[in-house]
Short mmCIF file of C-alpha atoms and ligand atoms in Angstrom, two decimals:
data_model
loop_
_atom_site.label_atom_id
_atom_site.label_comp_id
_atom_site.label_asym_id
_atom_site.label_seq_id
_atom_site.Cartn_x
_atom_site.Cartn_y
_atom_site.Cartn_z
CA UNK G 245 -60.34 -55.92 30.64
CA UNK G 246 -59.82 -59.59 31.48
CA UNK G 247 -58.40 -62.44 29.39
CA UNK G 248 -56.68 -61.89 26.08
CA UNK G 249 -58.84 -60.11 23.63
CA UNK G 250 -59.05 -61.27 20.04
CA UNK G 251 -59.29 -58.29 17.75
CA UNK G 252 -60.82 -58.94 14.40
CA UNK G 253 -61.07 -56.98 11.28
CA UNK G 254 -63.54 -57.79 8.57
CA UNK G 255 -61.93 -55.78 5.81
CA UNK G 256 -58.91 -57.94 5.03
CA UNK G 257 -58.53 -61.55 4.07
CA UNK G 258 -55.67 -63.92 4.84
CA UNK G 259 -53.02 -64.21 2.16
CA UNK G 260 -51.19 -67.28 0.99
CA UNK G 261 -47.43 -67.22 1.22
CA UNK G 262 -45.24 -68.28 -1.70
CA UNK G 263 -44.25 -71.46 0.07
CA UNK G 264 -47.88 -72.60 -0.06
CA UNK G 265 -48.57 -72.58 3.67
CA UNK G 266 -51.48 -70.47 4.81
CA UNK G 267 -50.38 -67.86 7.34
CA UNK G 268 -52.73 -66.87 10.13
CA UNK G 269 -55.23 -64.49 8.60
CA UNK G 270 -53.93 -60.92 8.90
CA UNK G 271 -56.73 -58.98 10.43
CA UNK G 272 -56.82 -60.99 13.65
CA UNK G 273 -54.50 -60.52 16.56
CA UNK G 274 -54.49 -61.58 20.18
CA UNK G 275 -53.93 -58.62 22.47
CA UNK G 276 -52.58 -59.95 25.80
CA UNK G 277 -54.67 -59.05 28.85
CA UNK G 278 -52.00 -56.81 30.47
CA UNK G 279 -51.79 -54.74 27.27
CA UNK G 280 -55.58 -54.45 27.30
CA UNK G 281 -55.34 -53.23 30.91
CA UNK G 282 -52.92 -50.45 29.92
CA UNK G 283 -55.15 -49.33 27.05
CA UNK G 284 -58.15 -49.31 29.40
CA UNK G 285 -56.33 -47.28 32.07
CA UNK G 286 -55.33 -44.62 29.54
CA UNK G 287 -58.83 -44.46 28.08
CA UNK G 288 -60.52 -44.30 31.48
CA UNK G 289 -58.16 -41.38 32.12
CA UNK G 290 -59.67 -39.63 29.13
CA UNK G 291 -56.84 -40.38 26.72
CA UNK G 292 -56.73 -41.93 23.26
CA UNK G 293 -54.60 -45.09 23.35
CA UNK G 294 -53.40 -47.58 20.76
CA UNK G 295 -51.23 -50.62 20.33
CA UNK G 296 -48.87 -49.77 17.49
CA UNK G 297 -45.90 -50.76 15.34
CA UNK G 298 -43.90 -53.96 15.11
CA UNK G 299 -45.84 -55.76 17.85
CA UNK G 300 -49.16 -55.36 16.06
CA UNK G 301 -47.55 -56.41 12.78
CA UNK G 302 -46.14 -59.55 14.41
CA UNK G 303 -49.38 -60.39 16.20
CA UNK G 304 -51.33 -60.04 12.96
CA UNK G 305 -48.86 -62.42 11.34
CA UNK G 306 -49.26 -64.92 14.14
CA UNK G 307 -45.68 -64.29 15.32
CA UNK G 308 -44.81 -63.78 18.96
CA UNK G 309 -44.10 -60.03 19.35
CA UNK G 310 -40.81 -59.19 21.10
CA UNK G 311 -42.49 -56.45 23.10
CA UNK G 312 -45.73 -54.49 23.02
CA UNK G 313 -45.62 -50.77 22.35
CA UNK G 314 -48.41 -48.32 23.01
CA UNK G 315 -48.98 -44.79 21.82
CA UNK G 316 -51.27 -42.14 23.22
CA UNK G 317 -52.21 -38.47 23.02
CA UNK G 318 -51.27 -38.11 26.70
CA UNK G 319 -48.03 -36.17 27.27
CA UNK G 320 -45.38 -37.98 29.34
CA UNK G 321 -46.36 -36.25 32.61
CA UNK G 322 -49.96 -37.37 32.17
CA UNK G 323 -48.89 -40.95 31.41
CA UNK G 324 -46.82 -40.88 34.59
CA UNK G 325 -49.75 -39.61 36.57
CA UNK G 326 -51.89 -42.49 35.32
CA UNK G 327 -49.13 -45.02 36.06
CA UNK G 328 -47.54 -43.92 39.32
CA UNK G 329 -44.71 -46.48 39.24
CA UNK G 330 -43.58 -45.68 35.72
CA UNK G 331 -40.21 -44.32 34.57
CA UNK G 332 -39.86 -41.49 32.07
CA UNK G 333 -37.05 -42.16 29.56
CA UNK G 334 -36.88 -38.56 28.62
CA UNK G 335 -34.32 -38.98 25.81
CA UNK G 336 -36.90 -40.84 23.72
CA UNK G 337 -40.07 -39.27 25.05
CA UNK G 338 -41.07 -42.72 26.21
CA UNK G 339 -42.58 -43.78 29.50
CA UNK G 340 -41.76 -47.29 30.66
CA UNK G 341 -44.51 -48.96 32.65
CA UNK G 342 -44.15 -52.18 34.63
CA UNK G 343 -47.32 -54.22 34.74
CA UNK G 344 -48.06 -57.88 35.49
CA UNK G 345 -44.35 -58.71 35.60
CA UNK G 346 -43.44 -57.18 32.23
CA UNK G 347 -42.30 -53.82 30.86
CA UNK G 348 -44.20 -51.78 28.32
CA UNK G 349 -43.25 -48.62 26.47
CA UNK G 350 -45.86 -45.93 26.16
CA UNK G 351 -44.94 -43.12 23.79
CA UNK G 352 -46.76 -39.88 23.20
CA UNK G 353 -47.87 -39.37 19.57
CA UNK G 354 -45.00 -37.88 17.64
CA UNK G 355 -44.37 -35.95 14.51
CA UNK G 356 -40.89 -35.67 13.07
CA UNK G 357 -39.66 -32.35 11.82
CA UNK G 358 -37.08 -32.04 8.98
CA UNK G 359 -34.09 -34.33 8.80
CA UNK G 360 -30.96 -32.54 7.62
CA UNK G 361 -28.38 -35.26 8.26
CA UNK G 362 -30.29 -38.28 6.94
CA UNK G 363 -30.50 -39.90 10.35
CA UNK G 364 -31.88 -37.65 13.05
CA UNK G 365 -34.96 -35.50 12.94
CA UNK G 366 -33.87 -31.96 13.80
CA UNK G 367 -36.63 -31.93 16.36
CA UNK G 368 -39.19 -34.39 17.62
CA UNK G 369 -42.48 -32.79 18.44
CA UNK G 370 -45.38 -34.35 20.23
CA UNK G 371 -48.22 -34.78 17.80
CA UNK G 372 -51.90 -34.59 18.38
CA UNK G 373 -53.24 -37.39 16.23
CA UNK G 374 -52.62 -41.06 15.72
CA UNK G 375 -52.55 -40.46 11.96
CA UNK G 376 -49.61 -38.08 12.29
CA UNK G 377 -47.81 -40.62 14.43
CA UNK G 378 -48.37 -43.39 11.89
CA UNK G 379 -47.21 -41.16 9.01
CA UNK G 380 -43.68 -40.84 10.49
CA UNK G 381 -43.22 -44.62 10.71
CA UNK G 382 -41.12 -46.46 8.16
CA UNK G 383 -43.18 -49.16 6.43
CA UNK G 384 -46.90 -49.58 5.97
CA UNK G 385 -46.91 -52.86 7.91
CA UNK G 386 -45.28 -51.01 10.83
CA UNK G 387 -47.78 -48.15 10.63
CA UNK G 388 -50.94 -49.85 11.85
CA UNK G 389 -52.58 -49.03 15.18
CA UNK G 390 -55.40 -50.65 17.13
CA UNK G 391 -57.31 -48.89 19.87
CA UNK G 392 -59.35 -45.71 20.19
CA UNK G 393 -60.40 -42.60 22.03
CA UNK G 394 -62.27 -42.89 25.34
CA UNK G 395 -65.63 -44.62 25.00
CA UNK G 396 -64.88 -45.44 21.38
CA UNK G 397 -65.17 -49.04 20.18
CA UNK G 398 -61.53 -50.13 19.57
CA UNK G 399 -60.66 -50.35 15.90
CA UNK G 400 -57.75 -50.52 13.47
CA UNK G 401 -56.29 -47.26 12.25
CA UNK G 402 -54.57 -48.18 9.02
CA UNK G 403 -54.31 -45.15 6.74
CA UNK G 404 -51.47 -46.67 4.66
CA UNK G 405 -53.12 -50.03 3.96
CA UNK G 406 -50.62 -51.90 6.09
CA UNK G 407 -52.94 -54.86 6.55
CA UNK G 408 -53.30 -55.21 2.80
CA UNK G 409 -49.48 -55.28 2.50
CA UNK G 410 -49.27 -57.76 5.37
CA UNK G 411 -51.55 -60.10 3.44
CA UNK G 412 -49.35 -59.67 0.36
CA UNK G 413 -46.22 -60.00 2.51
CA UNK G 414 -44.89 -56.75 1.14
CA UNK G 415 -42.67 -54.04 2.65
CA UNK G 416 -43.63 -50.66 1.28
CA UNK G 417 -42.39 -47.31 2.55
CA UNK G 418 -44.96 -45.00 4.08
CA UNK G 419 -45.20 -42.13 1.60
CA UNK G 420 -42.48 -41.31 -0.92
CA UNK G 421 -39.64 -43.80 -0.40
CA UNK G 422 -36.93 -41.42 -1.65
CA UNK G 423 -38.00 -38.82 0.89
CA UNK G 424 -38.29 -41.33 3.69
CA UNK G 425 -34.82 -42.83 3.06
CA UNK G 426 -33.43 -39.33 2.75
CA UNK G 427 -34.79 -38.58 6.24
CA UNK G 428 -33.28 -41.68 7.82
CA UNK G 429 -30.98 -43.97 5.87
CA UNK G 430 -31.33 -46.73 8.47
CA UNK G 431 -34.80 -47.43 7.07
CA UNK G 432 -33.13 -48.99 4.01
CA UNK G 433 -31.25 -51.46 6.18
CA UNK G 434 -34.41 -52.07 8.19
CA UNK G 435 -36.17 -52.94 4.92
CA UNK G 436 -33.74 -55.72 4.00
CA UNK G 437 -33.60 -56.88 7.62
CA UNK G 438 -37.40 -57.08 7.87
CA UNK G 439 -37.61 -58.80 4.47
CA UNK G 440 -35.32 -61.51 5.83
CA UNK G 441 -36.89 -61.88 9.29
CA UNK G 442 -40.48 -61.82 8.05
CA UNK G 443 -39.88 -63.54 4.70
CA UNK G 444 -41.44 -60.57 2.89
CA UNK G 445 -40.72 -59.04 -0.51
CA UNK G 446 -39.76 -55.39 -0.85
CA UNK G 447 -42.21 -53.48 -3.02
CA UNK G 448 -40.47 -52.63 -6.34
CA UNK G 449 -40.77 -48.84 -5.95
CA UNK G 450 -39.33 -49.07 -2.43
CA UNK G 451 -36.52 -51.39 -3.57
CA UNK G 452 -35.61 -49.05 -6.43
CA UNK G 453 -35.45 -46.13 -4.01
CA UNK G 454 -33.02 -48.13 -1.85
CA UNK G 455 -30.82 -48.56 -4.93
CA UNK G 456 -30.87 -44.81 -5.55
CA UNK G 457 -30.23 -43.83 -1.93
CA UNK G 458 -27.89 -46.60 -0.73
CA UNK G 459 -24.95 -44.18 -0.53
CA UNK G 460 -26.67 -42.29 2.30
CA UNK G 461 -26.08 -45.29 4.58
CA UNK G 462 -22.41 -44.22 4.74
CA UNK G 463 -23.39 -41.57 7.28
CA UNK G 464 -25.08 -43.94 9.72
CA UNK G 465 -23.57 -44.62 13.13
CA UNK G 466 -21.91 -47.98 13.57
CA UNK G 467 -24.13 -48.82 16.54
CA UNK G 468 -27.35 -48.47 14.58
CA UNK G 469 -26.04 -50.52 11.65
CA UNK G 470 -24.71 -53.19 14.01
CA UNK G 471 -28.05 -53.53 15.81
CA UNK G 472 -29.81 -54.12 12.49
CA UNK G 473 -27.07 -56.48 11.30
CA UNK G 474 -27.53 -58.65 14.40
CA UNK G 475 -31.28 -58.79 13.81
CA UNK G 476 -30.68 -59.64 10.16
CA UNK G 477 -28.30 -62.45 11.12
CA UNK G 478 -30.94 -63.88 13.47
CA UNK G 479 -33.33 -64.42 10.53
CA UNK G 480 -34.07 -68.02 9.57
CA UNK G 481 -32.10 -67.47 6.33
CA UNK G 482 -29.93 -64.34 6.64
CA UNK G 483 -28.86 -64.78 2.99
CA UNK G 484 -32.23 -63.38 1.93
CA UNK G 485 -31.39 -60.00 3.47
CA UNK G 486 -27.68 -60.13 2.64
CA UNK G 487 -28.43 -60.76 -1.05
CA UNK G 488 -30.84 -57.84 -1.04
CA UNK G 489 -28.11 -55.70 0.49
CA UNK G 490 -25.74 -56.75 -2.26
CA UNK G 491 -28.26 -56.23 -5.05
CA UNK G 492 -29.35 -52.80 -3.85
CA UNK G 493 -25.79 -51.57 -3.32
CA UNK G 494 -26.19 -51.24 0.47
CA UNK G 495 -23.55 -53.90 1.10
CA UNK G 496 -20.92 -51.94 -0.80
CA UNK G 497 -21.59 -49.00 1.51
CA UNK G 498 -21.81 -50.70 4.91
CA UNK G 499 -19.52 -53.71 4.29
CA UNK G 500 -17.32 -53.05 1.24
CA UNK G 501 -14.99 -55.99 1.91
CA UNK G 502 -17.94 -58.37 1.80
CA UNK G 503 -19.26 -56.78 -1.38
CA UNK G 504 -15.90 -57.53 -3.03
CA UNK G 505 -16.49 -61.26 -2.57
CA UNK G 506 -19.05 -61.19 -5.36
CA UNK G 507 -17.40 -62.51 -8.51
CA UNK G 508 -14.36 -64.09 -6.83
CA UNK G 509 -14.18 -67.62 -8.16
CA UNK G 510 -13.31 -70.56 -6.01
CA UNK G 511 -13.45 -74.26 -6.70
CA UNK G 512 -16.10 -75.25 -4.19
CA UNK G 513 -19.73 -75.75 -5.26
CA UNK G 514 -20.14 -75.55 -9.06
CA UNK G 515 -20.90 -72.12 -10.46
CA UNK G 516 -20.75 -70.45 -7.05
CA UNK G 517 -18.41 -67.67 -6.13
CA UNK G 518 -16.96 -66.61 -2.79
CA UNK G 519 -20.02 -64.51 -1.94
CA UNK G 520 -22.33 -67.48 -2.59
CA UNK G 521 -20.13 -69.55 -0.29
CA UNK G 522 -20.31 -66.93 2.47
CA UNK G 523 -24.11 -66.78 2.22
CA UNK G 524 -24.49 -70.55 2.33
CA UNK G 525 -22.18 -70.68 5.35
CA UNK G 526 -24.18 -68.04 7.25
CA UNK G 527 -27.46 -69.84 6.53
CA UNK G 528 -25.97 -73.15 7.71
CA UNK G 529 -24.65 -71.67 10.98
CA UNK G 530 -26.59 -72.23 14.20
CA UNK G 531 -28.67 -69.18 15.09
CA UNK G 532 -26.30 -67.57 17.62
CA UNK G 533 -24.92 -64.13 16.91
CA UNK G 534 -21.29 -65.11 17.55
CA UNK G 535 -21.35 -68.01 15.09
CA UNK G 536 -23.46 -66.17 12.51
CA UNK G 537 -21.05 -63.19 12.62
CA UNK G 538 -18.00 -65.44 12.40
CA UNK G 539 -19.59 -67.26 9.45
CA UNK G 540 -20.29 -63.97 7.69
CA UNK G 541 -16.73 -62.81 8.18
CA UNK G 542 -14.77 -66.09 8.09
CA UNK G 543 -13.40 -65.61 4.56
CA UNK G 544 -13.03 -61.83 4.68
CA UNK G 545 -9.29 -62.20 4.01
CA UNK G 546 -9.69 -64.14 0.78
CA UNK G 547 -10.17 -61.18 -1.57
CA UNK G 548 -6.83 -59.71 -0.53
CA UNK G 549 -4.80 -62.92 -0.46
CA UNK G 550 -5.86 -64.49 -3.76
CA UNK G 551 -2.74 -65.46 -5.76
CA UNK G 552 -2.34 -68.31 -8.27
CA UNK G 553 -5.76 -69.70 -7.34
CA UNK G 554 -4.88 -69.91 -3.62
CA UNK G 555 -5.74 -67.79 -0.61
CA UNK G 556 -2.50 -68.05 1.37
CA UNK G 557 -2.87 -67.08 5.01
CA UNK G 558 -6.35 -65.67 4.45
CA UNK G 559 -7.45 -66.65 7.95
CA UNK G 560 -4.82 -64.43 9.59
CA UNK G 561 -5.51 -61.47 7.30
CA UNK G 562 -9.24 -62.13 7.67
CA UNK G 563 -9.11 -62.19 11.49
CA UNK G 564 -7.61 -58.69 11.55
CA UNK G 565 -10.12 -57.45 8.98
CA UNK G 566 -13.03 -58.96 10.95
CA UNK G 567 -11.84 -57.25 14.13
CA UNK G 568 -11.49 -53.90 12.36
CA UNK G 569 -14.89 -54.22 10.73
CA UNK G 570 -16.63 -55.00 14.04
CA UNK G 571 -14.70 -52.25 15.82
CA UNK G 572 -15.98 -49.82 13.19
CA UNK G 573 -19.53 -50.89 14.08
CA UNK G 574 -18.73 -50.38 17.78
CA UNK G 575 -19.49 -54.03 18.50
CA UNK G 576 -18.63 -55.05 22.08
CA UNK G 577 -14.90 -55.58 22.43
CA UNK G 578 -15.24 -59.17 23.68
CA UNK G 579 -17.34 -60.06 20.65
CA UNK G 580 -14.75 -58.53 18.29
CA UNK G 581 -12.07 -60.68 19.90
CA UNK G 582 -14.08 -63.89 19.88
CA UNK G 583 -15.04 -63.51 16.22
CA UNK G 584 -11.44 -62.70 15.23
CA UNK G 585 -10.21 -65.73 17.19
CA UNK G 586 -12.62 -68.07 15.40
CA UNK G 587 -11.74 -66.60 11.99
CA UNK G 588 -8.02 -66.95 12.74
CA UNK G 589 -8.36 -70.66 13.57
CA UNK G 590 -11.05 -71.88 11.20
CA UNK G 591 -8.58 -73.57 8.82
CA UNK G 592 -7.42 -76.33 11.21
CA UNK G 593 -7.13 -79.79 9.68
CA UNK G 594 -7.80 -82.66 12.02
CA UNK G 595 -6.73 -86.19 11.21
CA UNK G 596 -7.75 -89.34 13.08
CA UNK G 597 -4.07 -90.17 13.61
CA UNK G 598 -3.76 -87.22 16.03
CA UNK G 599 -2.60 -88.46 19.43
CA UNK G 600 -4.57 -87.62 22.57
CA UNK G 601 -1.77 -85.20 23.42
CA UNK G 602 -2.37 -83.46 20.07
CA UNK G 603 -6.06 -83.13 20.96
CA UNK G 604 -5.10 -81.56 24.29
CA UNK G 605 -2.69 -79.16 22.58
CA UNK G 606 -5.47 -78.21 20.15
CA UNK G 607 -7.89 -77.49 23.01
CA UNK G 608 -5.19 -75.52 24.78
CA UNK G 609 -4.50 -73.41 21.68
CA UNK G 610 -8.16 -72.71 20.85
CA UNK G 611 -9.28 -72.44 24.48
CA UNK G 612 -11.72 -74.86 26.14
CA UNK G 613 -14.48 -72.23 25.98
CA UNK G 614 -14.08 -71.77 22.21
CA UNK G 615 -13.63 -75.24 20.75
CA UNK G 616 -17.37 -75.88 20.41
CA UNK G 617 -17.81 -72.53 18.66
CA UNK G 618 -14.94 -73.29 16.29
CA UNK G 619 -16.40 -76.68 15.41
CA UNK G 620 -19.81 -75.08 14.82
CA UNK G 621 -18.20 -72.54 12.47
CA UNK G 622 -16.34 -75.28 10.63
CA UNK G 623 -19.50 -77.38 10.25
CA UNK G 624 -21.23 -74.36 8.71
CA UNK G 625 -18.19 -73.72 6.47
CA UNK G 626 -18.38 -77.37 5.34
CA UNK G 627 -22.05 -77.02 4.42
CA UNK G 628 -21.29 -73.73 2.73
CA UNK G 629 -18.80 -75.64 0.58
CA UNK G 630 -21.37 -78.27 -0.40
CA UNK G 631 -19.86 -80.87 1.95
CA UNK G 632 -21.53 -82.81 4.76
CA UNK G 633 -21.50 -80.80 8.00
CA UNK G 634 -19.09 -83.23 9.68
CA UNK G 635 -16.64 -83.51 6.78
CA UNK G 636 -13.05 -83.76 7.98
CA UNK G 637 -14.03 -86.16 10.80
CA UNK G 638 -15.52 -83.29 12.81
CA UNK G 639 -17.81 -85.57 14.82
CA UNK G 640 -14.87 -87.71 15.84
CA UNK G 641 -12.84 -84.62 16.78
CA UNK G 642 -15.76 -83.31 18.83
CA UNK G 643 -16.10 -86.51 20.81
CA UNK G 644 -12.36 -86.76 21.45
CA UNK G 645 -12.40 -83.16 22.71
CA UNK G 646 -15.35 -83.94 24.97
CA UNK G 647 -13.53 -86.95 26.40
CA UNK G 648 -10.46 -84.85 27.23
CA UNK G 649 -12.51 -82.08 28.79
CA UNK G 650 -14.49 -84.59 30.85
CA UNK G 651 -11.21 -85.94 32.24
CA UNK G 652 -10.27 -82.44 33.51
CA UNK G 653 -6.86 -82.71 31.90
CA UNK G 654 -4.24 -79.99 32.07
CA UNK G 655 -4.53 -77.64 29.09
CA UNK G 656 -2.56 -74.73 30.43
CA UNK G 657 -0.58 -73.49 33.44
CA UNK G 658 -3.72 -72.97 35.53
CA UNK G 659 -4.32 -76.67 36.23
CA UNK G 660 -0.67 -77.58 36.75
CA UNK G 661 0.01 -79.21 40.15
CA UNK G 662 2.73 -76.60 40.86
CA UNK G 663 2.83 -72.86 40.38
CA UNK G 664 5.58 -70.26 40.28
CA UNK G 665 5.63 -69.84 44.05
CA UNK G 666 6.17 -73.58 44.55
CA UNK G 667 9.13 -73.61 42.18
CA UNK G 668 10.69 -70.48 43.68
CA UNK G 669 10.43 -71.94 47.18
CA UNK G 670 11.53 -75.48 46.40
CA UNK G 671 14.33 -74.65 43.97
CA UNK G 672 15.39 -71.35 45.43
CA UNK G 673 14.74 -69.58 42.16
CA UNK G 674 14.25 -65.89 41.52
CA UNK G 675 11.28 -64.56 39.62
CA UNK G 676 12.15 -64.16 35.95
CA UNK G 677 12.27 -65.70 32.52
CA UNK G 678 13.71 -69.03 33.62
CA UNK G 679 10.76 -69.51 35.94
CA UNK G 680 8.31 -68.77 33.16
CA UNK G 681 10.11 -71.11 30.80
CA UNK G 682 10.11 -73.88 33.41
CA UNK G 683 6.37 -73.54 33.91
CA UNK G 684 5.72 -73.61 30.15
CA UNK G 685 7.92 -76.64 29.74
CA UNK G 686 6.21 -78.51 32.58
CA UNK G 687 2.82 -77.60 31.15
CA UNK G 688 3.75 -78.98 27.72
CA UNK G 689 5.05 -82.17 29.22
CA UNK G 690 1.91 -82.66 31.33
CA UNK G 691 -0.31 -82.02 28.30
CA UNK G 692 1.63 -84.80 26.56
CA UNK G 693 1.53 -87.09 29.62
CA UNK G 694 -1.22 -86.25 32.15
CA UNK G 695 0.09 -88.75 34.71
CA UNK G 696 3.04 -86.41 35.35
CA UNK G 697 0.78 -83.84 36.97
CA UNK G 698 1.93 -84.48 40.51
CA UNK G 699 3.64 -81.93 42.72
CA UNK G 700 6.67 -84.05 43.69
CA UNK G 701 7.20 -85.33 40.16
CA UNK G 702 6.99 -81.84 38.66
CA UNK G 703 9.43 -80.35 41.15
CA UNK G 704 11.86 -83.14 40.43
CA UNK G 705 11.45 -82.61 36.68
CA UNK G 706 12.10 -78.90 37.11
CA UNK G 707 15.21 -79.58 39.20
CA UNK G 708 16.47 -81.93 36.46
CA UNK G 709 15.82 -79.36 33.74
CA UNK G 710 17.86 -76.78 35.60
CA UNK G 711 20.79 -79.10 36.19
CA UNK G 712 20.69 -80.24 32.51
CA UNK G 713 20.68 -76.62 31.46
CA UNK G 714 18.09 -77.62 28.85
CA UNK G 715 16.09 -74.45 29.30
CA UNK G 716 19.07 -72.13 29.01
CA UNK G 717 18.45 -71.78 25.29
CA UNK G 718 19.99 -69.13 23.10
CA UNK G 719 17.10 -66.72 23.49
CA UNK G 720 18.30 -63.57 25.23
CA UNK G 721 17.77 -63.92 28.94
P1 ATP M 816 -38.61 -55.77 15.77
O1 ATP M 816 -39.74 -56.73 15.74
O2 ATP M 816 -37.36 -56.37 15.30
O3 ATP M 816 -38.47 -55.03 17.06
P2 ATP M 816 -39.74 -53.34 14.86
O4 ATP M 816 -40.32 -52.93 13.54
O5 ATP M 816 -40.66 -53.45 16.01
O6 ATP M 816 -38.98 -54.69 14.64
P3 ATP M 816 -38.40 -51.39 16.47
O7 ATP M 816 -37.02 -50.86 16.36
O8 ATP M 816 -38.83 -52.10 17.70
O9 ATP M 816 -38.57 -52.35 15.19
O10 ATP M 816 -39.38 -50.17 16.16
C1 ATP M 816 -40.73 -50.15 16.56
C2 ATP M 816 -41.55 -49.35 15.56
O11 ATP M 816 -41.05 -48.00 15.48
C3 ATP M 816 -41.49 -49.87 14.13
O12 ATP M 816 -42.41 -50.91 13.91
C4 ATP M 816 -41.82 -48.61 13.34
O13 ATP M 816 -43.20 -48.34 13.38
C5 ATP M 816 -41.12 -47.54 14.12
N1 ATP M 816 -39.73 -47.32 13.66
C6 ATP M 816 -38.60 -47.90 14.13
N2 ATP M 816 -37.51 -47.43 13.53
C7 ATP M 816 -37.93 -46.50 12.65
C8 ATP M 816 -37.27 -45.61 11.75
N3 ATP M 816 -35.94 -45.64 11.61
N4 ATP M 816 -38.05 -44.78 11.01
C9 ATP M 816 -39.39 -44.76 11.16
N5 ATP M 816 -40.06 -45.55 12.00
C10 ATP M 816 -39.36 -46.41 12.75
MG1 MG M 817 -40.02 -53.84 18.11
#
């Protein structure tokens, strides 16, 4: 097969989205040439082969698929024989094939057998038909295949009317939604996530089943929930999915502290509560997982600190809660720390009268690698409060920070013109608390006055401090 191959289907017609724009007609998809090659190789080898799942859904919607997945009646050993350089990921029954500079997953037809714990099939069996494979998939729009048996004209296999639902922009469970969510509770979170990323509605019967089964999500592993949460937060407007989570009761199960924000009044935008503010903030945040997560969690401490109409110290309480929440989802440790750090510092209040030294102290406290993130969070928080993004002179603060960073000023001990070894040698000092205190003192003074960052000057200043005894404070030493 050469060149990308348009696949066309005469049975469905393009739908019109609610916003009035005409989406690319579902029923047509461009299959990239390398994917066509893989299908052809399998079929020449006597195997049935299909493009299937999310990639076909995205292609039919005119969206760029993240990756192309294939399914076949060939067992893994046979797939490997047809693709000598492939790797068998035996845990998932999936063979990974490298072709034309990209990776593709080829999975043998599957059938799932009985789920007793609401998240793992007790056994995965290889199936024998594409229809069986499609029947175990979650939503009709994810249960479409395109391809065929050897020598067959390629065609859509769409037993659950997925293309019809694509045209209506509707997520509908394959089969009985209560049964399907009982098998794997993650499908409920996938439904709200896909509704947000694709801008689809959830079919009423499917949505009602989520409401009935939301409690089952309590048994899901943190990792699986976190992966879906990140995808949800990468949607153009995450609030669409987050509101659905709240309305269906899923939020109360997977993020109870967020669910409690609903109904907490605060005097920001008229008629909006704390939950509305959180949602607006997340939507306003730039589409990076760190900032979207920090926006989602930035006011987590408010529900617990509300007293007399104020939220005293909510950022400190909230930082600890955000860290615990992300730890529970097994988020990477560094991400937990970065989110908690941003939450802890999001209440800063800049004023134009700050001196340049104050700007340098601020950068030093937040960390040069985090100031941009903190300003991005605050801009989103402003918008979430119905204010202009740069309220509180944020643009001015940003440019003053840039100017300091560009000047390579001292922000901490690491850029000081002397280090501990210098002071020990020059002043005949032992290692210990006095040395540490001297270095901190010199750092503070250089942050205030960058011109002092000179080896001879600093050693002289240190000598003076020792003879004044000004660092022999009453802390235990
Ligand atoms: P994305 O575009 O974000 O990758 P996706 O629908 O492709 O979304 P994947 O996790 O890549 O999500 O899954 C690929 C396909 O596998 C889905 O389209 C669906 O057919 C099937 N699938 C994934 N997860 C489940 C599940 N929990 N239950 C049933 N089928 C699933
Ligand atoms: Mg996918």
